[in-house]
Every structure is written in structure tokens, then in C-alpha cells.
XYZ file of C-alpha atoms in Angstrom:
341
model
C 150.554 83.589 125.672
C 149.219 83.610 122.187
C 151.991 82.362 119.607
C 153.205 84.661 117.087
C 152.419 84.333 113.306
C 155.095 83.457 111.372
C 154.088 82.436 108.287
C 150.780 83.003 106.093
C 149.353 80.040 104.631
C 148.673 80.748 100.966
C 145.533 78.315 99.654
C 146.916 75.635 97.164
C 146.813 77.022 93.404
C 146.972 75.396 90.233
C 148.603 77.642 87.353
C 146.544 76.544 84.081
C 148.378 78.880 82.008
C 151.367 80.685 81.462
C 153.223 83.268 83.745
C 153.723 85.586 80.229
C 149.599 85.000 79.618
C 149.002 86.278 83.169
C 151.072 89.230 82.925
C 149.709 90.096 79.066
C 146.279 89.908 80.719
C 146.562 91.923 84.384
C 148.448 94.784 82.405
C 145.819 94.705 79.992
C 143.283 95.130 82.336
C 144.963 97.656 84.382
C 145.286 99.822 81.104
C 141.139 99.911 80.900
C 141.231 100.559 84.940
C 142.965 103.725 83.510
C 142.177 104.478 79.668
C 138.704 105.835 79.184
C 138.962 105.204 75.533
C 140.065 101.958 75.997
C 137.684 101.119 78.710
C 134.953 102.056 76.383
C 136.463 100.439 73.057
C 136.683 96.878 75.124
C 133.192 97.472 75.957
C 131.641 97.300 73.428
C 132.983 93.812 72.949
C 132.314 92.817 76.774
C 130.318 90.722 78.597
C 127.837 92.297 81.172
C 126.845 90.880 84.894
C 123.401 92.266 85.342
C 121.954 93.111 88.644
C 118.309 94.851 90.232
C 119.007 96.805 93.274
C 121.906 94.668 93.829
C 120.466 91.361 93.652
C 122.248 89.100 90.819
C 120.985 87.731 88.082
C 121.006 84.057 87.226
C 120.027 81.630 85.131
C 118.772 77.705 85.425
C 120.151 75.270 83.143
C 118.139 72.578 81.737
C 120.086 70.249 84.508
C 118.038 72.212 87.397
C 121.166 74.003 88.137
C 122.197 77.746 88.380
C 124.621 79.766 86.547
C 125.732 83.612 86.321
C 125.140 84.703 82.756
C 127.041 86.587 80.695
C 125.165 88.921 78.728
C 126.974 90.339 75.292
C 126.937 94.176 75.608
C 125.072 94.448 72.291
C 122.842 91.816 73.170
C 122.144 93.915 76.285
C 121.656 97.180 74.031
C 118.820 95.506 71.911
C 116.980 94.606 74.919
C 117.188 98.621 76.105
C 115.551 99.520 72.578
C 112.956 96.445 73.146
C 112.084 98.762 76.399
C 112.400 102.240 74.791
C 115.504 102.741 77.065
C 118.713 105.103 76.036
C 121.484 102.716 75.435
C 123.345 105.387 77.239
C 122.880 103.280 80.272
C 125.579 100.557 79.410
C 128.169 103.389 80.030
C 127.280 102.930 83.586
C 128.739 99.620 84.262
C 131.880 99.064 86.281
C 134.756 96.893 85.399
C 135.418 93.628 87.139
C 137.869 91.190 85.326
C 138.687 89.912 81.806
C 138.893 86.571 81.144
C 141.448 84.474 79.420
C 140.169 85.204 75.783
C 140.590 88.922 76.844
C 137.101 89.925 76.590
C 136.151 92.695 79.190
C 133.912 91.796 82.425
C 131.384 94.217 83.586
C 128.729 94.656 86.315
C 125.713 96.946 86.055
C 122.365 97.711 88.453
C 119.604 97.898 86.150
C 117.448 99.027 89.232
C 116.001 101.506 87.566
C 114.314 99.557 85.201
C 111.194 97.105 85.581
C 112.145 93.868 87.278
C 109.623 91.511 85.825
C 110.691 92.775 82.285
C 114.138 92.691 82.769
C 113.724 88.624 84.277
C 111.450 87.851 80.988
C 113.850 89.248 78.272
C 116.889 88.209 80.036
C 115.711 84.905 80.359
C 116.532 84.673 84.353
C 115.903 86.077 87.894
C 117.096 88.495 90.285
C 118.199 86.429 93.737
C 119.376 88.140 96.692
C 123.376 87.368 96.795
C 123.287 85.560 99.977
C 120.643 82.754 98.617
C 122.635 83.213 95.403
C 125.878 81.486 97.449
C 124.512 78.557 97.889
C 123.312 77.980 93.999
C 126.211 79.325 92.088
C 129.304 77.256 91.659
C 132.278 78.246 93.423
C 133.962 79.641 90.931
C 130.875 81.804 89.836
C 130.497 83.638 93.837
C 134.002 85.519 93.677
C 132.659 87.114 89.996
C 129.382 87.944 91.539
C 130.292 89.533 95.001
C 133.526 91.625 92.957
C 130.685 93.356 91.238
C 127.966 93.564 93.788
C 130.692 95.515 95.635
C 131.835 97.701 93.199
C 128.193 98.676 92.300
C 127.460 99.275 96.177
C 130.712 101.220 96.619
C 130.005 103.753 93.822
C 126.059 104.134 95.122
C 127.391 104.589 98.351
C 130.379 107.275 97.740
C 128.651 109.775 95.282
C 129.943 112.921 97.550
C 133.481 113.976 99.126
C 133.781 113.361 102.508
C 136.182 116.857 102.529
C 134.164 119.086 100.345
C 130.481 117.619 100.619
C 130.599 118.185 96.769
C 129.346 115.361 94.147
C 132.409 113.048 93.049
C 132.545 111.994 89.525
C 133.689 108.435 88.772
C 136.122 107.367 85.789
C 134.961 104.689 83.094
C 136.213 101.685 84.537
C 134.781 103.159 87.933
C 138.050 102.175 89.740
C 138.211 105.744 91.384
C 136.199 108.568 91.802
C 137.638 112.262 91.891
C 136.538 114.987 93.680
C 136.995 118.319 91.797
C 136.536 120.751 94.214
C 138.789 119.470 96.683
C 140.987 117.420 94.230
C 140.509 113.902 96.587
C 140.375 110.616 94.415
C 138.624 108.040 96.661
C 139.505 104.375 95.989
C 137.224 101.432 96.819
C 137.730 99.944 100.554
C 137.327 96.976 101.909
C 137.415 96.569 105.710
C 139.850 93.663 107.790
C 138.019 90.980 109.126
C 139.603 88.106 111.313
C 137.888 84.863 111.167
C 138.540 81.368 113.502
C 137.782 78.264 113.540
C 139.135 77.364 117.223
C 139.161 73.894 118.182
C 140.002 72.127 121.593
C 142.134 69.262 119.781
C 139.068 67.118 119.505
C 135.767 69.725 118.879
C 135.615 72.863 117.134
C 134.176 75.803 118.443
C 131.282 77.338 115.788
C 128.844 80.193 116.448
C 125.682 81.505 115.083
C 124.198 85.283 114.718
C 120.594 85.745 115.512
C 120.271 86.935 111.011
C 121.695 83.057 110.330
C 119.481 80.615 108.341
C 117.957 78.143 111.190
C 120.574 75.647 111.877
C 123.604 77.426 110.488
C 126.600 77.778 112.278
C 129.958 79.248 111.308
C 133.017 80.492 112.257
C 133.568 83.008 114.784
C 134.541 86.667 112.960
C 135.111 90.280 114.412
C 136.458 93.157 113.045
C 140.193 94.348 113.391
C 139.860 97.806 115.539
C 142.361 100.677 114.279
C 145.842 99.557 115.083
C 145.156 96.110 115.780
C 147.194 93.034 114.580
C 145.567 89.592 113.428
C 146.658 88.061 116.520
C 145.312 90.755 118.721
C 141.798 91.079 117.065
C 141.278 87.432 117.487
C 142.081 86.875 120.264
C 140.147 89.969 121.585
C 137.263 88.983 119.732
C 137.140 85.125 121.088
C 137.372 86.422 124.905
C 134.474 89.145 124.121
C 132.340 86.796 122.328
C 132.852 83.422 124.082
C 135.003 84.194 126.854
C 137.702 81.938 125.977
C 141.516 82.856 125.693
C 143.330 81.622 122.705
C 146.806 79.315 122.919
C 147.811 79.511 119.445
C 146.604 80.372 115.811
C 147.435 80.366 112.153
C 146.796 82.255 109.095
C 145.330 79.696 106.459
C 144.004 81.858 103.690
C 141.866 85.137 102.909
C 138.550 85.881 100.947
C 136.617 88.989 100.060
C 133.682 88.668 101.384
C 131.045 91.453 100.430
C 128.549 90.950 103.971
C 127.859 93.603 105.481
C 129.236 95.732 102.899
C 133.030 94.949 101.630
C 134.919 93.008 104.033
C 138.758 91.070 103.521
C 138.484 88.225 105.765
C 141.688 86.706 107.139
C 140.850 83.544 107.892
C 142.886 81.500 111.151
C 142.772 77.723 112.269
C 143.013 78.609 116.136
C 143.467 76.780 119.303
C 142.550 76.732 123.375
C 143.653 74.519 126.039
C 141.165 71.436 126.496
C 141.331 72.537 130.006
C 140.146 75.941 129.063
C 136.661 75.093 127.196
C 133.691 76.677 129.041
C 132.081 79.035 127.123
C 130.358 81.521 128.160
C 128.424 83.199 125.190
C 127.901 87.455 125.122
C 124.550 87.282 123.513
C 124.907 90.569 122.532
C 127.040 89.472 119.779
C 125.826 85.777 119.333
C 122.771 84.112 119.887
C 124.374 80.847 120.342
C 128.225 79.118 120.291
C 128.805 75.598 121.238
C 131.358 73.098 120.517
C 130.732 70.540 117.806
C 132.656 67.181 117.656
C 133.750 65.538 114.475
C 130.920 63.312 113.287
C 128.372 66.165 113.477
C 130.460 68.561 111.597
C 131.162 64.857 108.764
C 127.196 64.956 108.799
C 126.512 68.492 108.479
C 129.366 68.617 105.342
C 127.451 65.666 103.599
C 124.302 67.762 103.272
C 123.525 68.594 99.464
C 120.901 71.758 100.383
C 119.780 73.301 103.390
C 117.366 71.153 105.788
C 114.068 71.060 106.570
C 113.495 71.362 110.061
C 109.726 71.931 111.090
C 108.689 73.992 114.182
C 109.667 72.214 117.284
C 112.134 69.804 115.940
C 115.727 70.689 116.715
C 117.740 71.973 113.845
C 120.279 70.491 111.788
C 123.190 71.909 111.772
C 124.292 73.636 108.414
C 127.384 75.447 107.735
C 127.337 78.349 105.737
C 128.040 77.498 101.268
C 130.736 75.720 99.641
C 132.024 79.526 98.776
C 132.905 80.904 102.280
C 135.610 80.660 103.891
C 134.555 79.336 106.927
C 133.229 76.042 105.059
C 136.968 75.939 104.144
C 137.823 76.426 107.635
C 135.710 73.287 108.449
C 136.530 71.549 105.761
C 140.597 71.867 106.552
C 140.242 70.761 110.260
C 137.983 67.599 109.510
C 140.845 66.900 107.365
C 143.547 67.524 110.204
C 141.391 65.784 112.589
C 141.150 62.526 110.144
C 144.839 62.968 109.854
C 145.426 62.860 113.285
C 144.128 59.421 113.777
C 145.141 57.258 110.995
């Protein structure tokens, strides 16, 4: 039988500031998530995360690296009037954060406007989020995919599912109302269970016919209505490698914004080393094979993705410093090393 959870595993934390600064600074931004005035007052001061039909923009530093810039909101307004654009489009931005100096975080789609122009006078490019992963820094890819999200959400939710009539969306564009039927929608994220499952020695990882070549992760499904984290994963490990789980634990949770706005729970699992064989549904995967320590130590010392030409087996990759699942990894080499010294 599969244990029960008992406790959650909360990632380490480091507190670099004071519990009073915190509070000051999540009751300030829950007052813009409200205020309409205030929302608008703070930005005109704020910082804006730009994006082209959803696809980030970034920077490279003089060091080769990428970055997410932060683009002043009047900054942002002279380079509308350098296109002959109403500035009126800045209103459209959704809050995301505020950082420690209180100044208001924003993301907008600028997807109406012309790409090319937009890279020149900004000084960047559009990437698509996914590549954009694996060149931001990992403190950069929660900012990124908050706003990506938001900005999908509100393109996605423009009518009441009750009434069929248009919704209207506050400043902040933390809810939308409804006024015919008088629903306020809030965004959503859907429950997602992901496992790294090892047999004690290996661990199990998986890869989706859409994956990079090479890549391997994690094994993820979604939690069905009703379901439990312990019943959705181990549901999802017998349907998609026919193996039955012996224990699991919670280790941590991420929002992850593939294929639209997902909360993944993420689990260290385990299965019997006499229970192994796995017997892939290639409906959901197009491969899953157990891995043993020294390939997953080789695959975490690669710097960028590998070259592999046509006929040459892969490498295998695991998916950016960002996801959870290279956590997952990451946390059982560690266990693993642990468990032999």
C-alpha cells in the first residue's frame, strides 16, 4: 500500500529582510490588487515586463549572458510616441510583484505592435518562454512565467462562462467582473503531481514526444476532480509506466505556466526493486527508462544543451536549472551520494 503523506516538505528559505518589511510590502501590494487609483498612481512609477504575443523579452549583457529587463513606464511611453502609438496602451498591463524598494512590477503584450521595431528600440528580443528557461537566471523565470500567465489568463477569459457577455477586468487585472450576471472570475491555476520515482539505486525519468532531443524529466499527470496527491500519482505512474508506487513524499511546489497555468506538487517517490519493469503507454510517453547515478552526475554537469547529430544517440538533458524536476534530480543525486559515504 502506498504510505500516507504526513508532512509537506517546504524548500529551504533564506529571510534577507525583515518580517515587518515583508508585511509593509504584501499589504502594499494587495492595496494596488484592489485600488484603481492606486494601481494607476504606482504606475506611473513602475517598471514594465514587455512581451509580443507572449514571448518575453530579454536582453544580452556584454558578458554573453541574458537578462529580463525592466523597462521604466515613462521610458516605455516615449518609445509609444517614437511609433505614433496612444500611450493609452500602458493602462493595459497587469500587475505582478513589487520589489523591495516598493516600485510596482508590471507585464504587458505589445502584440499588437511591430516586432522588429519594438526589438530595435527596446534594445532586445522576443524568445519563446520555454527557450527563455534555459537563458534567464533562476531567479528571473518565476518573474517571467507570473506574467506570461496573467497576460494569457486575461486573453483567454474575455467572456462569462454564465452569461456569454464580455467581462471587464480591474486595473491591477487580478479579477474580472461580469456585469450582467454579477460573476467575478479569478485567475486559475490547475494541480499537477510530479515524481521523481527511484528503485533505491536508479531513477525512473520520462520523455514526451514535444521534448528537446535528449531531454528527459520527471514523470507529471494531472490531479482528476476529487483526487488526492497520493492518488493522482500513483494513478498516473501505473497508467503511464505500469508500475505501482511503495511510498512518496511531498518535497516542494512551483508554478509552472506549460500548457497554460499549472501548480505542480512536486514528490520524491519510490517502487520495490523487485517491481521495476516498465512497461511504457506510448500514448502518453514516447519513452521512460531508468537512469543510474553517473548518467544523471553527467547529464547535471552539462552547461547548454548538446549537440547530437542525426544517427548518434542522444545525450541525455534534463529540463533548466528553473524546473522543478531539475530540483527533483538534483535532491536525489544528493540522497543517493548520502547514502554511500
Amino acid at each position: 500500500m502506498l504510505k500516507s503523506l504526513r508532512t509537506l516538505f517546504w524548500p529551504k528559505t533564506v529571510l534577507t529582510r525583515s518580517s515587518s518589511s515583508y508585511v509593509a510590502r504584501i499589504r502594499y501590494l494587495m492595496r494596488l490588487k484592489e485600488d484603481d487609483e492606486a494601481c494607476l498612481e504606482a504606475m506611473r512609477s513602475g517598471s514594465l515586463l514587455l512581451y509580443h504575443t507572449l514571448a518575453p523579452l530579454l536582453q544580452k549583457s556584454p558578458s554573453g549572458l541574458f537578462q529580463l529587463p525592466a523597462i521604466n513606464t515613462s521610458d516605455f511611453k516615449g518609445i509609444l510616441d517614437k511609433l505614433g502609438k496612444n500611450r493609452a496602451l500602458v493602462n493595459e498591463s497587469v500587475l505582478i510583484g513589487c520589489t523591495e524598494e516598493d516600485v510596482a512590477q508590471f507585464s504587458l503584450d505589445v502584440g499588437a505592435l511591430d516586432k522588429s521595431e519594438m526589438e530595435r528600440l527596446c534594445g532586445g528580443v522576443f524568445i519563446d518562454l520555454r527557450k527563455a528557461f534555459f537563458l534567464l537566471r533562476g531567479t528571473e523565470a518565476p518573474l517571467v512565467a507570473r506574467g506570461q500567465a496573467l497576460l494569457r489568463w486575461h486573453q483567454t477569459h474575455g467572456f462569462c462562462s454564465a452569461s456569454g457577455h464580455p467581462s471587464f477586468r480591474n486595473q491591477s487585472g487580478s479579477q474580472r467582473v461580469c456585469h450582467s450576471s454579477g460573476h467575478t472570475y479569478y485567475p486559475k491555476m490547475s494541480p499537477v503531481v510530479i515524481a521523481l520515482v527511484s528503485d533505491g539505486s536508479r531513477c525512473l525519468l520520462g520523455r514526451q514526444a514535444t521534448f528537446p532531443r535528449g531531454m528527459y524529466s520527471a514523470l507529471a499527470g494531472f490531479c482528476d476532480m476529487g483526487e488526492t496527491i497520493e492518488e493522482t500519482l500513483r494513478r498516473e505512474i501505473a497508467e503511464e509506466v505500469g508500475l505501482e508506487l511503495e511510498s512518496l513524499r511531498v518535497a516542494g511546489s512551483q508554478h509552472w505556466p506549460f500548457p497554460q497555468s499549472s501548480f505542480m506538487v512536486a514528490c520524491h517517490a519510490t517502487v520495490a526493486p523487485s517491481n521495476t519493469q516498465v512497461s511504457v503507454d506510448l500514448e502518453e510517453l514516447e519513452d521512460a527508462r531508468w537512469f543510474t547515478l553517473q548518467e544523471v552526475q553527467e547529464a547535471l554537469r552539462l552547461k547548454k544543451p548538446p549537440r547530437n547529430p542525426e544517427g548518434e544517440t542522444p545525450t541525455l538533458w534534463l529540463p533548466p536549472r528553473y524546473a522543478i524536476a531539475h530540483q527533483l534530480v538534483r535532491e536525489w543525486v544528493q540522497q543517493q551520494i548520502g547514502a554511500h559515504e
